[in-house]
Short mmCIF file of C-alpha atoms and ligand atoms in Angstrom, two decimals:
data_model
loop_
_atom_site.label_atom_id
_atom_site.label_comp_id
_atom_site.label_asym_id
_atom_site.label_seq_id
_atom_site.Cartn_x
_atom_site.Cartn_y
_atom_site.Cartn_z
CA MET K 1489 -29.37 -24.56 1.78
CA TRP K 1490 -30.53 -23.85 5.30
CA CYS K 1491 -34.01 -25.10 6.10
CA SER K 1492 -35.71 -25.26 9.43
CA ARG K 1493 -38.62 -26.78 11.29
CA ILE K 1494 -39.46 -23.28 12.52
CA ALA K 1495 -40.10 -22.40 8.90
CA LEU K 1496 -42.45 -25.34 8.69
CA ARG K 1497 -44.41 -24.29 11.77
CA ARG K 1498 -44.63 -20.75 10.47
CA LEU K 1499 -46.01 -22.01 7.18
CA GLN K 1500 -48.58 -24.10 8.97
CA ARG K 1501 -49.56 -21.04 11.03
CA ILE K 1502 -50.14 -19.02 7.90
CA GLY K 1503 -52.20 -21.82 6.44
CA VAL K 1504 -49.87 -23.41 3.93
CA GLU K 1505 -50.78 -27.09 3.56
CA VAL K 1506 -47.78 -29.17 4.53
CA SER K 1507 -47.29 -32.56 6.03
CA ALA K 1508 -44.70 -32.38 8.82
CA CYS K 1509 -43.67 -36.00 8.23
CA SER K 1510 -43.24 -35.88 4.49
CA ALA K 1511 -39.91 -34.74 3.05
CA ALA K 1512 -41.63 -33.82 -0.19
CA GLY K 1513 -44.19 -31.75 1.71
CA PHE K 1514 -41.42 -30.01 3.58
CA GLN K 1515 -39.58 -29.22 0.34
CA ARG K 1516 -42.81 -27.89 -1.21
CA ALA K 1517 -43.40 -25.74 1.85
CA MET K 1518 -39.91 -24.32 1.79
CA SER K 1519 -40.26 -23.40 -1.84
CA VAL K 1520 -42.98 -20.84 -1.03
CA LEU K 1521 -40.75 -18.94 1.42
CA PRO K 1522 -38.95 -15.89 0.07
CA LYS K 1523 -35.57 -16.84 -1.34
CA VAL K 1524 -32.49 -15.04 -0.02
CA TYR K 1525 -28.83 -15.16 -0.95
CA VAL K 1526 -26.24 -14.21 1.68
CA THR K 1527 -23.02 -13.30 -0.10
CA ARG K 1528 -20.60 -14.01 2.76
CA GLN K 1529 -20.19 -16.00 5.94
CA VAL K 1530 -21.66 -13.26 8.16
CA PRO K 1531 -21.28 -13.29 11.97
CA GLN K 1532 -23.46 -15.66 13.95
CA ASP K 1533 -26.02 -13.21 15.36
CA GLY K 1534 -27.36 -12.38 11.90
CA LEU K 1535 -27.49 -16.02 10.85
CA ASP K 1536 -29.38 -16.94 14.00
CA ILE K 1537 -31.96 -14.24 13.28
CA LEU K 1538 -32.49 -15.49 9.73
CA ARG K 1539 -32.70 -19.11 10.81
CA LYS K 1540 -35.01 -18.54 13.74
CA SER K 1541 -37.34 -16.27 11.78
CA GLY K 1542 -38.66 -19.14 9.72
CA GLN K 1543 -39.50 -16.39 7.27
CA VAL K 1544 -36.99 -17.10 4.52
CA GLN K 1545 -35.11 -19.87 2.82
CA PHE K 1546 -31.55 -18.77 2.41
CA GLU K 1547 -28.35 -19.90 0.86
CA MET K 1548 -24.99 -18.48 1.89
CA TRP K 1549 -21.55 -18.22 0.31
CA ASP K 1550 -19.96 -20.10 3.17
CA SER K 1551 -16.55 -18.45 3.15
CA ASP K 1552 -14.80 -15.43 4.61
CA ASP K 1553 -13.56 -14.55 1.11
CA PRO K 1554 -15.77 -12.84 -1.47
CA VAL K 1555 -17.99 -14.91 -3.71
CA PRO K 1556 -16.66 -14.91 -7.30
CA ARG K 1557 -18.75 -12.61 -9.48
CA ASN K 1558 -19.90 -15.39 -11.85
CA GLU K 1559 -21.08 -17.50 -8.95
CA LEU K 1560 -22.86 -14.50 -7.43
CA LEU K 1561 -24.66 -13.76 -10.69
CA LYS K 1562 -25.88 -17.37 -10.80
CA LYS K 1563 -26.87 -17.56 -7.15
CA VAL K 1564 -29.00 -14.42 -7.04
CA LYS K 1565 -31.28 -15.64 -9.84
CA GLY K 1566 -34.89 -15.57 -8.64
CA CYS K 1567 -34.01 -14.20 -5.20
CA ASP K 1568 -36.42 -12.00 -3.24
CA GLY K 1569 -33.65 -10.60 -1.06
CA ILE K 1570 -29.87 -10.33 -0.96
CA LEU K 1571 -27.78 -9.78 2.15
CA CYS K 1572 -24.40 -8.52 1.00
CA VAL K 1573 -21.21 -6.93 2.27
CA LEU K 1574 -19.24 -3.99 0.88
CA THR K 1575 -17.16 -6.04 -1.58
CA GLU K 1576 -20.17 -6.92 -3.74
CA LYS K 1577 -21.01 -4.47 -6.49
CA ILE K 1578 -24.79 -4.27 -6.63
CA ASP K 1579 -25.28 -2.83 -10.10
CA ALA K 1580 -27.58 -3.19 -13.10
CA GLU K 1581 -25.87 -6.42 -14.19
CA LEU K 1582 -26.49 -8.03 -10.81
CA LEU K 1583 -30.05 -6.74 -10.53
CA ASP K 1584 -30.80 -8.06 -14.02
CA ALA K 1585 -29.34 -11.42 -13.03
CA ALA K 1586 -31.51 -11.51 -9.91
CA GLY K 1587 -34.66 -10.76 -11.88
CA PRO K 1588 -38.02 -9.22 -11.04
CA ASN K 1589 -38.59 -11.01 -7.69
CA LEU K 1590 -35.90 -8.97 -5.96
CA LYS K 1591 -37.41 -6.65 -3.36
CA VAL K 1592 -34.68 -6.05 -0.80
CA ILE K 1593 -30.94 -5.44 -0.66
CA SER K 1594 -29.52 -5.43 2.84
CA THR K 1595 -25.88 -4.48 3.14
CA MET K 1596 -23.86 -5.24 6.25
CA SER K 1597 -22.10 -1.86 6.08
CA VAL K 1598 -22.74 1.78 6.75
CA GLY K 1599 -21.04 2.66 3.45
CA PHE K 1600 -23.17 2.28 0.33
CA ASP K 1601 -20.82 3.27 -2.48
CA HIS K 1602 -20.92 -0.36 -3.73
CA LEU K 1603 -24.65 0.00 -4.47
CA SER K 1604 -26.01 1.61 -7.66
CA LEU K 1605 -28.64 3.67 -5.89
CA GLU K 1606 -30.21 4.96 -9.07
CA GLU K 1607 -30.78 1.43 -10.39
CA LEU K 1608 -32.22 0.34 -7.05
CA LYS K 1609 -34.55 3.31 -6.93
CA LYS K 1610 -35.67 2.79 -10.52
CA ARG K 1611 -36.55 -0.83 -9.71
CA LYS K 1612 -38.25 0.08 -6.39
CA ILE K 1613 -35.91 -2.17 -4.41
CA CYS K 1614 -35.59 -1.26 -0.71
CA VAL K 1615 -32.14 -0.89 0.76
CA GLY K 1616 -31.10 -1.55 4.33
CA TYR K 1617 -27.70 -0.60 5.80
CA THR K 1618 -26.02 -0.59 9.21
CA PRO K 1619 -25.34 2.89 10.62
CA ASP K 1620 -24.99 3.62 14.36
CA VAL K 1621 -24.04 0.11 15.50
CA LEU K 1622 -20.48 0.61 14.26
CA THR K 1623 -19.95 4.21 15.37
CA ASP K 1624 -18.08 3.38 18.59
CA ALA K 1625 -15.77 0.85 16.97
CA VAL K 1626 -14.92 3.15 14.06
CA ALA K 1627 -14.33 6.14 16.34
CA GLU K 1628 -12.06 4.09 18.62
CA LEU K 1629 -10.01 2.83 15.71
CA THR K 1630 -9.76 6.32 14.23
CA VAL K 1631 -8.32 7.65 17.50
CA ALA K 1632 -5.90 4.71 17.66
CA LEU K 1633 -4.78 5.33 14.08
CA LEU K 1634 -4.40 9.06 14.69
CA LEU K 1635 -2.19 8.51 17.76
CA THR K 1636 -0.22 5.76 16.03
CA THR K 1637 0.51 8.04 13.08
CA ALA K 1638 1.15 11.24 15.03
CA ARG K 1639 3.42 9.57 17.63
CA ARG K 1640 5.11 7.35 15.03
CA LEU K 1641 4.41 4.11 16.87
CA ILE K 1642 5.00 1.77 13.92
CA GLU K 1643 8.41 3.32 13.20
CA ALA K 1644 9.22 3.19 16.90
CA THR K 1645 8.43 -0.52 17.39
CA HIS K 1646 10.39 -1.29 14.22
CA GLU K 1647 13.44 0.60 15.54
CA ALA K 1648 13.18 -1.10 18.92
CA LYS K 1649 13.03 -4.55 17.31
CA THR K 1650 15.74 -4.07 14.69
CA GLY K 1651 18.57 -2.47 16.67
CA GLY K 1652 17.84 1.17 15.82
CA TRP K 1653 17.37 1.92 19.53
CA GLY K 1654 20.91 3.10 20.32
CA THR K 1655 20.31 5.38 23.25
CA TRP K 1656 17.80 7.96 24.45
CA ARG K 1657 18.01 10.91 22.06
CA THR K 1658 16.50 14.36 22.38
CA GLN K 1659 14.90 14.60 18.93
CA TRP K 1660 14.59 10.98 17.90
CA LEU K 1661 11.12 9.76 16.86
CA CYS K 1662 9.46 12.99 17.91
CA GLY K 1663 5.90 13.36 16.73
CA TYR K 1664 2.92 15.63 17.25
CA GLU K 1665 0.57 15.90 20.21
CA LEU K 1666 -3.12 16.53 20.48
CA ALA K 1667 -2.92 18.95 23.41
CA ASN K 1668 -3.65 22.50 22.22
CA SER K 1669 -4.26 21.32 18.67
CA THR K 1670 -7.00 22.06 16.16
CA VAL K 1671 -8.78 18.99 14.89
CA GLY K 1672 -10.67 19.25 11.61
CA ILE K 1673 -13.42 16.90 10.48
CA LEU K 1674 -14.24 16.55 6.82
CA GLY K 1675 -17.89 15.44 6.69
CA LEU K 1676 -19.58 15.72 10.08
CA GLY K 1677 -21.88 12.86 10.96
CA ARG K 1678 -22.34 10.42 13.84
CA ILE K 1679 -18.81 9.06 13.43
CA GLY K 1680 -17.17 12.51 13.34
CA VAL K 1681 -18.97 13.45 16.56
CA ALA K 1682 -17.90 10.20 18.23
CA ILE K 1683 -14.27 10.79 17.22
CA ALA K 1684 -14.33 14.34 18.61
CA GLU K 1685 -15.91 13.16 21.87
CA ARG K 1686 -13.04 10.73 22.32
CA LEU K 1687 -10.37 13.27 21.39
CA LYS K 1688 -11.64 16.03 23.68
CA PRO K 1689 -10.05 14.59 26.86
CA PHE K 1690 -6.66 14.85 25.07
CA LYS K 1691 -7.04 18.64 25.54
CA VAL K 1692 -7.76 19.51 21.93
CA LYS K 1693 -8.08 23.31 21.71
CA LYS K 1694 -10.60 23.54 18.92
CA PHE K 1695 -12.78 21.38 16.69
CA ILE K 1696 -13.66 22.63 13.22
CA TYR K 1697 -15.54 20.90 10.44
CA THR K 1698 -16.64 21.33 6.89
CA ASP K 1699 -19.53 19.77 5.02
CA VAL K 1700 -21.96 20.64 2.22
CA THR K 1701 -23.97 22.63 4.75
CA PRO K 1702 -23.53 23.39 8.47
CA ARG K 1703 -24.84 20.70 10.81
CA PRO K 1704 -25.57 22.68 13.97
CA GLU K 1705 -27.36 19.91 15.87
CA LEU K 1706 -24.31 17.63 15.58
CA ALA K 1707 -21.72 20.42 15.84
CA ASP K 1708 -23.24 21.66 19.12
CA MET K 1709 -22.54 18.27 20.69
CA ILE K 1710 -18.79 18.83 20.30
CA GLN K 1711 -18.67 22.64 20.12
CA ALA K 1712 -17.31 22.45 16.59
CA GLU K 1713 -17.12 25.49 14.33
CA TYR K 1714 -18.26 25.29 10.71
CA VAL K 1715 -15.57 26.49 8.28
CA SER K 1716 -15.01 26.35 4.53
CA PHE K 1717 -13.16 23.49 2.86
CA ASP K 1718 -10.07 25.70 2.43
CA GLU K 1719 -10.13 26.75 6.08
CA VAL K 1720 -10.38 23.20 7.37
CA ALA K 1721 -7.28 22.43 5.29
CA LYS K 1722 -5.39 25.51 6.50
CA GLN K 1723 -6.25 25.38 10.19
CA SER K 1724 -6.23 21.67 11.05
CA ASP K 1725 -3.31 20.08 12.87
CA PHE K 1726 -5.17 16.79 12.50
CA LEU K 1727 -7.66 16.28 9.70
CA ALA K 1728 -10.04 13.31 9.97
CA VAL K 1729 -12.01 12.35 6.88
CA CYS K 1730 -15.44 11.02 7.82
CA CYS K 1731 -17.57 11.66 4.73
CA ALA K 1732 -19.34 9.05 2.62
CA LEU K 1733 -17.94 8.30 -0.82
CA THR K 1734 -20.28 9.83 -3.39
CA PRO K 1735 -19.73 11.34 -6.86
CA GLU K 1736 -19.30 14.70 -5.05
CA THR K 1737 -16.61 13.47 -2.65
CA GLN K 1738 -14.68 11.29 -5.11
CA ALA K 1739 -10.97 12.27 -4.80
CA ILE K 1740 -11.90 15.40 -2.83
CA CYS K 1741 -8.65 15.01 -0.86
CA ASN K 1742 -6.21 15.93 -3.56
CA LYS K 1743 -3.35 18.35 -4.33
CA ASN K 1744 -5.71 21.27 -3.76
CA LEU K 1745 -6.28 20.13 -0.15
CA PHE K 1746 -2.80 18.86 0.68
CA THR K 1747 -1.00 21.99 -0.55
CA LYS K 1748 -3.14 24.10 1.82
CA MET K 1749 -2.47 21.91 4.85
CA LYS K 1750 0.16 22.70 7.46
CA LYS K 1751 3.57 21.03 7.16
CA ASN K 1752 3.13 19.51 10.61
CA SER K 1753 -0.40 18.24 9.98
CA ILE K 1754 -1.62 14.66 10.11
CA PHE K 1755 -4.21 13.33 7.65
CA ILE K 1756 -6.47 10.46 8.76
CA ASN K 1757 -8.93 8.56 6.58
CA THR K 1758 -11.29 5.89 7.92
CA SER K 1759 -14.11 6.51 5.41
CA ARG K 1760 -13.39 5.25 1.90
CA GLY K 1761 -10.21 5.17 -0.18
CA GLY K 1762 -12.00 6.78 -3.11
CA VAL K 1763 -12.18 10.17 -1.38
CA VAL K 1764 -8.39 10.46 -1.72
CA ASN K 1765 -6.23 11.01 -4.77
CA GLN K 1766 -3.43 8.67 -3.69
CA GLU K 1767 -0.82 10.03 -6.13
CA ASP K 1768 -1.34 13.49 -4.65
CA LEU K 1769 -1.16 12.08 -1.12
CA TYR K 1770 2.10 10.30 -1.94
CA GLU K 1771 3.50 13.57 -3.27
CA ALA K 1772 2.38 15.47 -0.14
CA LEU K 1773 3.89 12.87 2.22
CA SER K 1774 7.15 12.35 0.35
CA THR K 1775 7.88 16.04 -0.11
CA GLY K 1776 6.99 17.05 3.44
CA GLN K 1777 3.89 19.05 2.48
CA ILE K 1778 2.19 17.25 5.37
CA ALA K 1779 3.75 15.31 8.26
CA GLY K 1780 1.91 12.00 8.10
CA ALA K 1781 -1.11 10.03 7.06
CA GLY K 1782 -3.04 7.19 8.67
CA LEU K 1783 -5.28 5.26 6.28
CA ASP K 1784 -7.70 2.47 7.10
CA VAL K 1785 -9.05 2.52 3.56
CA THR K 1786 -7.36 2.67 0.17
CA THR K 1787 -7.97 2.21 -3.52
CA PRO K 1788 -7.88 -0.59 -4.39
CA GLU K 1789 -8.39 -2.88 -1.43
CA PRO K 1790 -6.22 -4.72 -0.73
CA LEU K 1791 -3.58 -2.13 -1.68
CA PRO K 1792 -0.87 -4.00 -3.63
CA THR K 1793 2.15 -4.59 -1.41
CA ASN K 1794 4.39 -2.84 -3.95
CA HIS K 1795 2.33 0.37 -3.79
CA PRO K 1796 4.52 3.49 -3.28
CA LEU K 1797 2.54 4.50 -0.16
CA PHE K 1798 3.93 1.40 1.60
CA THR K 1799 7.47 2.74 1.14
CA LEU K 1800 6.80 5.81 3.27
CA LYS K 1801 7.64 5.79 6.97
CA ASN K 1802 5.14 8.58 7.59
CA CYS K 1803 2.20 6.63 6.19
CA VAL K 1804 0.43 4.07 8.37
CA ILE K 1805 -1.85 1.75 6.42
CA LEU K 1806 -4.41 -0.57 7.99
CA PRO K 1807 -6.48 -3.18 6.08
CA HIS K 1808 -9.97 -1.64 6.49
CA ILE K 1809 -10.56 -2.77 10.08
CA ALA K 1810 -12.33 0.24 11.61
CA SER K 1811 -15.49 -1.69 12.49
CA ALA K 1812 -13.66 -4.93 13.24
CA SER K 1813 -14.62 -5.72 16.82
CA TYR K 1814 -16.53 -8.91 17.61
CA THR K 1815 -19.38 -6.96 19.20
CA THR K 1816 -19.77 -4.54 16.33
CA ARG K 1817 -19.53 -7.09 13.55
CA ASN K 1818 -22.21 -9.18 15.27
CA ALA K 1819 -24.40 -6.11 15.70
CA MET K 1820 -23.94 -5.24 12.01
CA SER K 1821 -24.86 -8.79 11.01
CA ALA K 1822 -27.96 -8.75 13.24
CA LEU K 1823 -29.10 -5.38 11.93
CA ALA K 1824 -28.55 -6.48 8.33
CA ALA K 1825 -30.67 -9.59 8.99
CA ASN K 1826 -33.44 -7.58 10.66
CA ASN K 1827 -33.43 -5.03 7.82
CA LEU K 1828 -33.76 -7.84 5.31
CA LEU K 1829 -36.62 -9.56 7.10
CA ALA K 1830 -38.56 -6.33 7.65
CA GLY K 1831 -38.10 -5.35 3.99
CA LEU K 1832 -39.36 -8.75 2.84
CA ARG K 1833 -42.43 -8.41 5.06
CA GLY K 1834 -43.05 -5.04 3.41
CA GLU K 1835 -42.54 -3.25 6.74
CA PRO K 1836 -40.24 -0.28 7.44
CA MET K 1837 -36.69 -1.50 8.00
CA PRO K 1838 -34.94 -0.67 11.30
CA LYS K 1839 -32.34 1.21 9.20
CA GLU K 1840 -33.48 1.91 5.68
CA LEU K 1841 -31.46 3.99 3.26
CA LYS K 1842 -33.68 6.68 1.80
CA LEU K 1843 -33.29 6.52 -1.98
O1 DGY R 2003 -19.04 0.76 5.51
C1 DGY R 2003 -18.76 0.14 6.52
O2 DGY R 2003 -19.60 -0.46 7.18
C2 DGY R 2003 -17.38 0.10 7.02
O3 DGY R 2003 -16.48 0.60 6.13
C3 DGY R 2003 -17.00 -1.31 7.43
O4 DGY R 2003 -16.00 -1.16 8.36
#
């Protein structure tokens, strides 16, 4: 349990009777502060904000590994707020375990597919999330993954290290270049725009995108043309998936998409593994329907090391690290803390998810 003298001063300011010298008084004072459970050891900036606020008493699962579900269900009991990460399923079972005091869920993620939005809405629980602060980091990683996959960098370093590098050869380890290419974006949002902005200097010829409806204000920023789902599949040399995982986008990248894609195309996914049918992707990669895939996200996570996708040279798999820069993770932690505190004060959150 983290307590603080700042909390004490704040209580005294708001008129709660406490004696600064008495431990019992301090304990009594703390017990009137909203109770928060933090489900993971989150980066320092967020913790500092919670501590210095003096606005909450919080307990944290002090580990970089997920809290076991049983422990989580016990710890949330009676909480007013929960600060979680994307590995915690926030569903009816958890909300029931927390009980009627729960007012705020603040997730340290832009993705919200781990939250049962309907349940949260029904119970009038506010939800905070962390868009924008991770856009640069995710876009950078997406570009890195795209180049790594298209120019076969993992295969190349392996060959260099293991004696496969016999001599310079004219066709050996050839890949695909961005110059004069068409880049497709599946689900145009802030991250898709940021990826396109970074790819433009590589002399991409054309950006196209598909979404439920055209998004002209975003598309204008990167001169992207709105096309149908089928056209984005047919025309793209590089297809970057940037949509949120929702019931509508579940497994949307399947046989239907891969069979329409060009044989020399590269598929990149830094959104959520659930948008891809992995059996169909394996089929497309192993039969040469598409040239390669770069995945930062899979189903499940971690992907078991004996998964067939790991056997393919033309599939680059990263362990969900798109937002993993020190700056971004701290910014996400700080925003999650500020969302939580604002929600508990009954004020608009800096980044509230509209339910
Ligand atoms: O949803 C998110 O925030 C990202 O997937 C984390 O990198």
